[in-house]
Short mmCIF file of C-alpha atoms in Angstrom, two decimals:
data_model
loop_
_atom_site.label_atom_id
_atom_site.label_comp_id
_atom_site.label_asym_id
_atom_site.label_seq_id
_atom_site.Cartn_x
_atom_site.Cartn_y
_atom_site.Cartn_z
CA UNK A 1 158.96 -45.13 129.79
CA UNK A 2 162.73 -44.77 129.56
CA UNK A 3 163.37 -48.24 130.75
CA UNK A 4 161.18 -49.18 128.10
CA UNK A 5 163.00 -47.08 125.49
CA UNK A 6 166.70 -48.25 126.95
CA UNK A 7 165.38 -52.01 126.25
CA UNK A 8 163.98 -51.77 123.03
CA UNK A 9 166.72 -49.53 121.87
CA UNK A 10 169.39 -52.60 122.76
CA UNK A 11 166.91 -54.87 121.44
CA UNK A 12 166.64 -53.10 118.00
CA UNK A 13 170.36 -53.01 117.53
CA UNK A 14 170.84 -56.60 118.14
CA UNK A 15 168.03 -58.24 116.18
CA UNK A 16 169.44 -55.73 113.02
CA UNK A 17 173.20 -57.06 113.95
CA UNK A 18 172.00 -60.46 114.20
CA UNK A 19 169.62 -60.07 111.10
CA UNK A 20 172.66 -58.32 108.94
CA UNK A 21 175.26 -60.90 109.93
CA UNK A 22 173.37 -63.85 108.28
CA UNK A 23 173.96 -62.04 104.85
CA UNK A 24 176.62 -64.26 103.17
CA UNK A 25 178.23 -61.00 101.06
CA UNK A 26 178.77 -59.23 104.82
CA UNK A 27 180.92 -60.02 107.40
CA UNK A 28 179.42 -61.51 110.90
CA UNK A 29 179.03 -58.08 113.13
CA UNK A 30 181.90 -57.85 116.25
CA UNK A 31 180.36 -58.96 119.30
CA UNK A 32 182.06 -56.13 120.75
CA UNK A 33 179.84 -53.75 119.23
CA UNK A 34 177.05 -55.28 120.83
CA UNK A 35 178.59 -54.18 124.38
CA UNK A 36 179.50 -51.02 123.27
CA UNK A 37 175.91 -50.01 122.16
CA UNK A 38 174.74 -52.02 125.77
CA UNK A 39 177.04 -50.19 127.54
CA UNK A 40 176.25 -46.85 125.86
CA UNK A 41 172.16 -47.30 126.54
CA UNK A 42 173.14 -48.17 130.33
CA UNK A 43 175.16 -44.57 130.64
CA UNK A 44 171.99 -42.47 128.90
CA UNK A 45 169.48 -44.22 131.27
CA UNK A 46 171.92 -43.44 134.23
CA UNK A 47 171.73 -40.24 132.97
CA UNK A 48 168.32 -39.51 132.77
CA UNK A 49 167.71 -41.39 136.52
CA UNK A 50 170.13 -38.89 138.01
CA UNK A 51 168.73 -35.86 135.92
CA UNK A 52 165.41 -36.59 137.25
CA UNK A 53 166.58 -36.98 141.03
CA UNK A 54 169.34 -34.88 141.18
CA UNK A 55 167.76 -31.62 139.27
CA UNK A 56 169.73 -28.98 142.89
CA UNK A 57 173.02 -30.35 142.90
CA UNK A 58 175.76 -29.43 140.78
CA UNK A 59 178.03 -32.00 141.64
CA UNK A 60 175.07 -34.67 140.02
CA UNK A 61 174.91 -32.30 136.98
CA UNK A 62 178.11 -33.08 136.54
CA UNK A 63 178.09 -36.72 136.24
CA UNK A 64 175.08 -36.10 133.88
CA UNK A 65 177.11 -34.24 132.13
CA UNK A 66 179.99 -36.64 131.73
CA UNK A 67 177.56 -39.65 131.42
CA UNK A 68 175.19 -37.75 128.48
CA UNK A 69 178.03 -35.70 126.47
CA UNK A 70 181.32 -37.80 127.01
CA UNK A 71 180.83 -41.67 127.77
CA UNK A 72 177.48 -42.59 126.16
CA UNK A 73 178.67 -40.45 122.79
CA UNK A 74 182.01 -42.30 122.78
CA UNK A 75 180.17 -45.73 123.44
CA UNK A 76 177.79 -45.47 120.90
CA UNK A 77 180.59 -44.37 118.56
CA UNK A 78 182.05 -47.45 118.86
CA UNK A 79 178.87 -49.00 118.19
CA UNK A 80 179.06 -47.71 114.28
CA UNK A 81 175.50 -47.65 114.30
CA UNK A 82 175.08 -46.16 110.81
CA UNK A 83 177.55 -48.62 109.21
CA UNK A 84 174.92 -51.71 110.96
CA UNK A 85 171.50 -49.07 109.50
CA UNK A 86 173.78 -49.18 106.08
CA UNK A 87 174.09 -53.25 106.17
CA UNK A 88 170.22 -53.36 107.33
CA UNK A 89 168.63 -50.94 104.94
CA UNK A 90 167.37 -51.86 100.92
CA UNK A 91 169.86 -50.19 98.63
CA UNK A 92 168.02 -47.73 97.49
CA UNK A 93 167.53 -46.37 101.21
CA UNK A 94 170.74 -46.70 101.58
CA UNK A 95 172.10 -44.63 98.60
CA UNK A 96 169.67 -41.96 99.66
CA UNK A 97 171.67 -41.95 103.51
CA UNK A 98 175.18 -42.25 102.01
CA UNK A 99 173.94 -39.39 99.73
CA UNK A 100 172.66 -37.27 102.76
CA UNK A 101 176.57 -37.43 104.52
CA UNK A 102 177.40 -36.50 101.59
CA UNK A 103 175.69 -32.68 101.37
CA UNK A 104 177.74 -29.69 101.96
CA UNK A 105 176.38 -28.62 105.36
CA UNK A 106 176.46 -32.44 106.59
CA UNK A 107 180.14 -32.82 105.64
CA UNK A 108 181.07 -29.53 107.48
CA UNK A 109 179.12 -29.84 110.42
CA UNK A 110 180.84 -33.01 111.09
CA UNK A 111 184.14 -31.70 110.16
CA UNK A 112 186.65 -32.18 112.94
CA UNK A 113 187.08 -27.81 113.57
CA UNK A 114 183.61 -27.15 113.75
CA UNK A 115 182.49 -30.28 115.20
CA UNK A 116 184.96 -29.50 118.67
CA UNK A 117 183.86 -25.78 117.90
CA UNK A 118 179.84 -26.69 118.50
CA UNK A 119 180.56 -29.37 121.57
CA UNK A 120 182.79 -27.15 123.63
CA UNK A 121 181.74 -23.70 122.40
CA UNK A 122 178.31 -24.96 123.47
CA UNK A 123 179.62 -25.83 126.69
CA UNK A 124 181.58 -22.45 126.98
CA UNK A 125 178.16 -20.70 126.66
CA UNK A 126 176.31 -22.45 129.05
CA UNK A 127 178.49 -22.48 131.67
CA UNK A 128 179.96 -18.76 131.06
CA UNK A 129 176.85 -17.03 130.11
CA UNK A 130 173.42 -16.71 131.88
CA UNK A 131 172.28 -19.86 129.44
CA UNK A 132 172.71 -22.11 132.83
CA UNK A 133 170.65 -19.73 135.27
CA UNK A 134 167.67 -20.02 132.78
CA UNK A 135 168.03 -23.42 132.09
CA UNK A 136 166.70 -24.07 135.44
CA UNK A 137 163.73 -21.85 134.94
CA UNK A 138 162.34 -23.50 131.72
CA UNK A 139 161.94 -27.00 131.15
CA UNK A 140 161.67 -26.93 127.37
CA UNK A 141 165.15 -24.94 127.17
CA UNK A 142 166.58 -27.86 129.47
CA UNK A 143 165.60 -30.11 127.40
CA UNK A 144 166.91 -29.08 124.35
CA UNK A 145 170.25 -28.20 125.98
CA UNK A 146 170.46 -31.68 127.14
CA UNK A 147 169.92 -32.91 123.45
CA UNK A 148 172.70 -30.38 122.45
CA UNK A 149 175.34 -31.48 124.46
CA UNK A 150 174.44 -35.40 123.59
CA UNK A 151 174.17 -34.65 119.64
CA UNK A 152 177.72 -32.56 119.68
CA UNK A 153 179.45 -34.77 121.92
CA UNK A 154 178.46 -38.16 119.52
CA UNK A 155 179.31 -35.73 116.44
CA UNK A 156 182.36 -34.56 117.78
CA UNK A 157 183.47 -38.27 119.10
CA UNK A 158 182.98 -39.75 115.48
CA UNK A 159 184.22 -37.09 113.99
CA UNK A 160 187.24 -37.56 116.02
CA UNK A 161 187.31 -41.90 115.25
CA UNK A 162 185.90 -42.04 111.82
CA UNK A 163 184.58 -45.56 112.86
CA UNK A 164 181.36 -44.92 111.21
CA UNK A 165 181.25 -44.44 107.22
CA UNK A 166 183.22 -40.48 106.71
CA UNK A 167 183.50 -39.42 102.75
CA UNK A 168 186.27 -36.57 103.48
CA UNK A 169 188.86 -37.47 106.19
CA UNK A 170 191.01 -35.54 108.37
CA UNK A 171 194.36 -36.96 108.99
CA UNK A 172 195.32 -37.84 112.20
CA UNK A 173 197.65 -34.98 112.81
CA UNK A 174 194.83 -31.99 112.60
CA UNK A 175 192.30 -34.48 114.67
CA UNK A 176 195.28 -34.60 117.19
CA UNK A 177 195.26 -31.07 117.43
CA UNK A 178 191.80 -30.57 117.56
CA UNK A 179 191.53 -32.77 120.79
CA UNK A 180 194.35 -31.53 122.54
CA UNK A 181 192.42 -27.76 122.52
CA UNK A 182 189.11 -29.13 122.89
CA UNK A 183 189.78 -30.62 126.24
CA UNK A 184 192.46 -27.42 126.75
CA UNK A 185 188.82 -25.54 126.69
CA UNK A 186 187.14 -28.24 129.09
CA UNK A 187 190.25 -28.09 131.72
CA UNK A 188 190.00 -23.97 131.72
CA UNK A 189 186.34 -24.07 132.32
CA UNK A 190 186.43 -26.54 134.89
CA UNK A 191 188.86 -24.56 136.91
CA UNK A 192 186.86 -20.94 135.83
CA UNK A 193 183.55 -22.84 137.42
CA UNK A 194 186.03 -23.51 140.41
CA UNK A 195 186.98 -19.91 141.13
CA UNK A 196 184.13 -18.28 139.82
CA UNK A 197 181.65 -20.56 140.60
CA UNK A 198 178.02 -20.38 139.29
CA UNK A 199 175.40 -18.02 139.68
CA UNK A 200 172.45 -20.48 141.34
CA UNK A 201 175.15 -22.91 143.02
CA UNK A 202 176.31 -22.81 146.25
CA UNK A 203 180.71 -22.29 146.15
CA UNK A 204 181.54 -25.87 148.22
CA UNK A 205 179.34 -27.49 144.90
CA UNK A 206 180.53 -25.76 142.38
CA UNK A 207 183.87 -26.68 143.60
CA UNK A 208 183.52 -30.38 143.99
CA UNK A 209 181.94 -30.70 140.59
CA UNK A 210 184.36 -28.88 139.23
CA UNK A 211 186.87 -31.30 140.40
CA UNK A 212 184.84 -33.70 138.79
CA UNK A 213 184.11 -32.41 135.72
CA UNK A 214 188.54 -32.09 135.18
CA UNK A 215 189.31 -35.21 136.46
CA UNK A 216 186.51 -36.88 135.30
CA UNK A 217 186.82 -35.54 132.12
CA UNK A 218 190.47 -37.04 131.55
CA UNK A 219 188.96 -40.28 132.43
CA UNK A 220 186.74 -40.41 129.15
CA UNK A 221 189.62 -38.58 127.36
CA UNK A 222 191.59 -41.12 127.99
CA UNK A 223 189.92 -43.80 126.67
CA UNK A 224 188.86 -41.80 123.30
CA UNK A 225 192.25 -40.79 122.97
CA UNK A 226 193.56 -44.56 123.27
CA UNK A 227 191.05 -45.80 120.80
CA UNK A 228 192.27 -43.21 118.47
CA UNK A 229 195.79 -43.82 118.85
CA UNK A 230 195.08 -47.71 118.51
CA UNK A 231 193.97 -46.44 114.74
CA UNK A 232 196.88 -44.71 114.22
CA UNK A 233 199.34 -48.02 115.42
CA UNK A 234 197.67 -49.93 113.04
CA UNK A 235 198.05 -47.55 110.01
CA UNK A 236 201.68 -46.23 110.74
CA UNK A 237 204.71 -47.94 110.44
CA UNK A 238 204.37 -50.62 113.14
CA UNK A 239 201.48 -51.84 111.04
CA UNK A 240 201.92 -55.63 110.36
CA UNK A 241 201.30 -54.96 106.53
CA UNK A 242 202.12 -52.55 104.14
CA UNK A 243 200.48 -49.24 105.36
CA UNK A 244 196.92 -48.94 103.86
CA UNK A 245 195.97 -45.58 102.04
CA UNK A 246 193.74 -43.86 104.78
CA UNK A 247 189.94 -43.93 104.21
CA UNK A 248 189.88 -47.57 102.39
CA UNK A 249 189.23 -49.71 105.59
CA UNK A 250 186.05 -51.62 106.36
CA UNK B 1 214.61 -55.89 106.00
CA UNK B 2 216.58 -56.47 109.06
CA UNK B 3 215.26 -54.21 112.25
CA UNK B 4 217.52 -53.75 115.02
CA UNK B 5 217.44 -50.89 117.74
CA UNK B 6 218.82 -48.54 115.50
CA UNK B 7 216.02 -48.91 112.81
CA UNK B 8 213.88 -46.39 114.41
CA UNK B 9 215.86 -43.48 116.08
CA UNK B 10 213.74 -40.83 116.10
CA UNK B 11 210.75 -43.33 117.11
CA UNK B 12 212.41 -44.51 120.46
CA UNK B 13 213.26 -40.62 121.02
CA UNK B 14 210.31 -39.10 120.42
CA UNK B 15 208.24 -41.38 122.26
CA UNK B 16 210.88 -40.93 125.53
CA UNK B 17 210.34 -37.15 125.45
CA UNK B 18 206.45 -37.29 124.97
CA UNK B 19 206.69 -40.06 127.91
CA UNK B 20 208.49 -38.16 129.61
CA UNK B 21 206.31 -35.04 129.52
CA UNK B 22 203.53 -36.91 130.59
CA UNK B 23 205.12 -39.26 133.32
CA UNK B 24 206.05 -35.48 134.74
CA UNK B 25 202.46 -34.19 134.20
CA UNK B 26 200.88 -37.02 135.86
CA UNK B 27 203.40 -37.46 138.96
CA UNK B 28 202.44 -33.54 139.28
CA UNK B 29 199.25 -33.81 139.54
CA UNK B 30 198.41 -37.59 141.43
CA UNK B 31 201.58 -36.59 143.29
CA UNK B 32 201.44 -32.61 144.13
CA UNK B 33 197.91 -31.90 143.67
CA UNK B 34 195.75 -34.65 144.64
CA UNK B 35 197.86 -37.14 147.39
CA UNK B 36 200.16 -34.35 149.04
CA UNK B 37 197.96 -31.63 147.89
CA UNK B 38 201.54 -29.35 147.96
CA UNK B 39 199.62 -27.55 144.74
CA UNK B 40 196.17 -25.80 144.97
CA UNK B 41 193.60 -26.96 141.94
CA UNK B 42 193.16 -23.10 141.46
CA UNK B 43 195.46 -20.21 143.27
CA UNK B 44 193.33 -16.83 143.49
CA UNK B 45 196.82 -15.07 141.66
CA UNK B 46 196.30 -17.38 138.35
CA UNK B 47 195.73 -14.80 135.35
CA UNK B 48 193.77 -15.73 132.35
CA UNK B 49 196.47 -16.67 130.16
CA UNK B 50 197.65 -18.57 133.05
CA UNK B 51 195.08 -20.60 133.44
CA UNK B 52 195.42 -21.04 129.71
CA UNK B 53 198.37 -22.14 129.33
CA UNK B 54 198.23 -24.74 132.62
CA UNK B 55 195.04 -26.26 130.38
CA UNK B 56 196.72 -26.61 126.99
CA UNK B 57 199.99 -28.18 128.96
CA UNK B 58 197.34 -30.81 131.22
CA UNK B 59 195.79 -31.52 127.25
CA UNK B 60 199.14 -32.26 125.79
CA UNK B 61 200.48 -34.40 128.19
CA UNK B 62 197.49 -36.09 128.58
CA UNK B 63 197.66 -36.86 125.18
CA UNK B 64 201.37 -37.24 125.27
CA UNK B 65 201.35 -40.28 127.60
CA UNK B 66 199.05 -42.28 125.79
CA UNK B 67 200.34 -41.60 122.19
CA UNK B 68 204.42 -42.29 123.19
CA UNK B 69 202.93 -45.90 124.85
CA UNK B 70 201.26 -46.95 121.42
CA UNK B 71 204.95 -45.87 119.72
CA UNK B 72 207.00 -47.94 122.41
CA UNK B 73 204.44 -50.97 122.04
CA UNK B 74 204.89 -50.31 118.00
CA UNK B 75 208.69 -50.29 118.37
CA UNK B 76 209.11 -53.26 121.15
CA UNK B 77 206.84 -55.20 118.54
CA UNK B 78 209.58 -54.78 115.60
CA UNK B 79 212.40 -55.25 118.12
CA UNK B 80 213.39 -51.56 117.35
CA UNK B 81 213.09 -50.49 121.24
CA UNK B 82 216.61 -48.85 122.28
CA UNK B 83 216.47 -48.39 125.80
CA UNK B 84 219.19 -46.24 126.73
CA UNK B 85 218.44 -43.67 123.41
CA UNK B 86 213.82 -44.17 124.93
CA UNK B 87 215.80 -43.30 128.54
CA UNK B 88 217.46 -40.08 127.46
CA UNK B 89 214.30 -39.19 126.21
CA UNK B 90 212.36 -39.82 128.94
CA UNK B 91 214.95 -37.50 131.09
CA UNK B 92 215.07 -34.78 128.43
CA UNK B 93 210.91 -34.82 128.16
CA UNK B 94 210.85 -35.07 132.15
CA UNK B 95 213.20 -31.94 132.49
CA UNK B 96 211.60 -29.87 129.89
CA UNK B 97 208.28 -30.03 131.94
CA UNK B 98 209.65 -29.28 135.16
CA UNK B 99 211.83 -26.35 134.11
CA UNK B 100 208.85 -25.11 132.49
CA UNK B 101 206.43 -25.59 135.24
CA UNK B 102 208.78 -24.49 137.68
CA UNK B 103 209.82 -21.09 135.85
CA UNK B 104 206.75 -20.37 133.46
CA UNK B 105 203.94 -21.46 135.57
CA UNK B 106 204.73 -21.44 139.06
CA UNK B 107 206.84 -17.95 138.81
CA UNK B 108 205.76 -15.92 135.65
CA UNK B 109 202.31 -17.14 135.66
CA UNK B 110 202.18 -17.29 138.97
CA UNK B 111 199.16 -20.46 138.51
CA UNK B 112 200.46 -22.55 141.86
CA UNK B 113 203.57 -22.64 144.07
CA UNK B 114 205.65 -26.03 144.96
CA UNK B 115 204.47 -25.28 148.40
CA UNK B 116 202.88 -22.78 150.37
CA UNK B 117 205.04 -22.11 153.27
CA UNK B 118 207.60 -19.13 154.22
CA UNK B 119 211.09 -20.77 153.02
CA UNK B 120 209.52 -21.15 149.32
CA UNK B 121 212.86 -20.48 147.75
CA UNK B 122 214.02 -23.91 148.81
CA UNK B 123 211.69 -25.91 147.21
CA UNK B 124 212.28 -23.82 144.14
CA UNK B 125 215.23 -24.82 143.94
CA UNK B 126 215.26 -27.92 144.30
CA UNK B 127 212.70 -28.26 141.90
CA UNK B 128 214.30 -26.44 139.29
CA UNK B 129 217.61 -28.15 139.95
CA UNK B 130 216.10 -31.99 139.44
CA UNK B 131 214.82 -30.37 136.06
CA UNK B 132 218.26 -29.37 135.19
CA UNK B 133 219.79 -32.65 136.24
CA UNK B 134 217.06 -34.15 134.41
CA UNK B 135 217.62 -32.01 130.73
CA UNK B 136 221.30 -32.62 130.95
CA UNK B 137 221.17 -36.31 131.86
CA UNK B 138 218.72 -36.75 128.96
CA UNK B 139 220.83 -34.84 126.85
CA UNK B 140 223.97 -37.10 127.75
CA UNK B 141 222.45 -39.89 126.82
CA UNK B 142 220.52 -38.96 123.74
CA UNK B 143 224.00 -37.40 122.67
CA UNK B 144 225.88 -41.46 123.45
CA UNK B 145 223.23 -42.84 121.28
CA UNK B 146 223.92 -40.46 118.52
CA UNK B 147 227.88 -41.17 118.40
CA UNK B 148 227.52 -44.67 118.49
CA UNK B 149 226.41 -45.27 115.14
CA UNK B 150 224.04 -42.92 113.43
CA UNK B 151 224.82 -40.66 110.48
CA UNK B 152 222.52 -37.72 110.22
CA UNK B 153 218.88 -38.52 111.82
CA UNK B 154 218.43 -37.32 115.30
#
């Protein structure tokens, strides 16, 4: 069942990118993209394997962690896949989708404050509140939590690249800040779960996967941060052109 | 136009210091904490604010690193790069960090020591002395660059 889904979801994006970029008015789609959204099926499905087989150990729910709410949301990020649904769908669909990012609660939901706000709030509550010790008593409730941390990590992540279609952009200074004291908030609870530990999980795992979830953690930092600094090279000064007015790319 | 090294002062400064205070962060901690494991990940005395404070610095320099190697690649590109002006930077953004994590986090918020062994004070001082040979090297340099030739900018 998920292998099927993982297929068919790399399947779907590629026959629309193939399908789009035979449209003479658009451009052909970056092959890149392509491995991006491959890349970005491969982490979820690891994901879910190691969910299902690793349900005791903390250190596991920590690479499920890092897999489901950092690396898959920045891969399929870079996948713009509502700018390839925006080149695939009739123009009237698509007005009616442009018009939905549009709405009041879309636009602040996804702006950069209370995007980082939701992702790392939401992890400050499960991991400093009883949230985790019942997660492991009720399936439903792990399951949504699971959805939460994918859906504010891919939220937070674009609304950190703007690679995907934004009407009201941040500049780069404020989404600078926001990042440095998002993953201020990740480091501190990775080291609280360290000395604290976790009601449920023994102290030698808790320990080990919170080593993991700090240094792991820079690891996918690091590459978001370098994607988003690659944006900012080519619209400062060290542009080869004249510097483009943000938010008219693409 | 016509770029030389002098076209972009407070570039190749700027991204010396934030290279600098992220070369420092990361020789800390693949250096001190993981290889030698002098530092402990987490020291039972860390307060709140201390642990704070270590996570916003381990965010910045993080950051830090990566951003000042996109503004040297940006300035080696237009031939701007001015080594010895990037250098002082480097030392003075080096310095900073280790003064600071030597005196704010390993003493007032008492987050790690240098080591843990009975004859501390020696390692505390030589770690705070490199920072201070580091600040006032930097600020040599940064201080040449500024005689030879520029009016006003940093």
């Amino acid at each position: 069942m998920v292998i099927f889904s993982a297929v068919s979801a790399v399947i779907v994006y590629t026959w629309i990118g193939i399908r789009t970029s035979q449209k003479k008015r658009l451009r052909k789609w970056p092959y890149n993209r392509y491995g991006c959204w491959a890349l970005g099926v491969v982490s979820m499905f690891l994901a879910f394997t190691l969910q299902m087989h690793g349900h005791s150990d903390f250190t596991m729910h920590m690479v499920v962690h890092l897999l489901l709410g950092m690396l898959a949301p920045l891969l399929f990020v870079l996948a713009a896949p509502v700018t390839l649904l925006l080149r695939f769908l009739p123009v009237t669909l698509a007005r009616i989708a442009t018009k939905f990012f549009k709405l009041r609660p879309v636009q602040f939901l996804t702006h950069p404050v209370v995007a980082a706000i939701v992702n790392f709030g939401g992890l400050w509550i499960l991991y400093r509140t009883s949230l985790f010790e019942w997660m492991h008593m009720s399936t439903p409730l792990s399951i949504l939590i699971h959805i939460h941390v994918f859906v504010a990590g891919f939220v937070f992540t674009s609304a950190m690249l703007y690679i995907d279609p934004v009407p009201h952009r941040s500049s780069f200074q404020l989404r600078a800040m926001v990042m440095v004291f998002g993953f201020t908030v990740h480091a501190v609870l990775a080291k609280l779960i360290y000395a604290e530990s976790l009601s449920g999980v023994a102290a030698a795992d808790a320990r080990k996967g919170a080593i993991l979830m700090y240094y792991g953690g820079d690891i996918v930092d690091a590459l978001l941060i370098s994607v988003f600094c690659l944006f900012w090279y080519r619209n400062s000064v060290f542009s080869k052109e004249k510097i483009p007015s943000e938010g008219v790319r693409e | 136009m016509v770029v030389t090294h002098r076209t972009y002062p407070n570039y190749n400064l700027w991204s010396g210091i934030l290279f600098g205070i992220g070369m420092m962060a990361f020789i800390d901690e693949a250096l001190f904490h993981l290889l030698l494991q002098w530092h402990h990940f987490y020291d039972r005395s860390t307060t709140e604010i201390g642990l704070m404070s270590e996570g916003l610095l381990h965010a910045f320099s993080w950051f830090a690193t990566i951003a000042s190697l996109f503004m040297l690649a940006g300035i080696k590109k237009r031939n701007g790069f001015w080594l010895k002006r990037w250098g002082g930077g480097v030392l003075l953004g080096a310095g900073i960090f280790q003064f600071y994590d030597g005196i704010v986090q390993h003493k007032l918020m008492r987050i790690h020591q240098v080591r843990y062994v009975d004859n501390l004070i020696v390692y505390d001082l030589v770690w705070i002395l490199a920072a201070v040979l580091m600040i006032v090297g930097g600020a040599f340099l940064i201080k040449r660059t500024k005689q030879s030739g520029l009016k006003g900018s940093l």
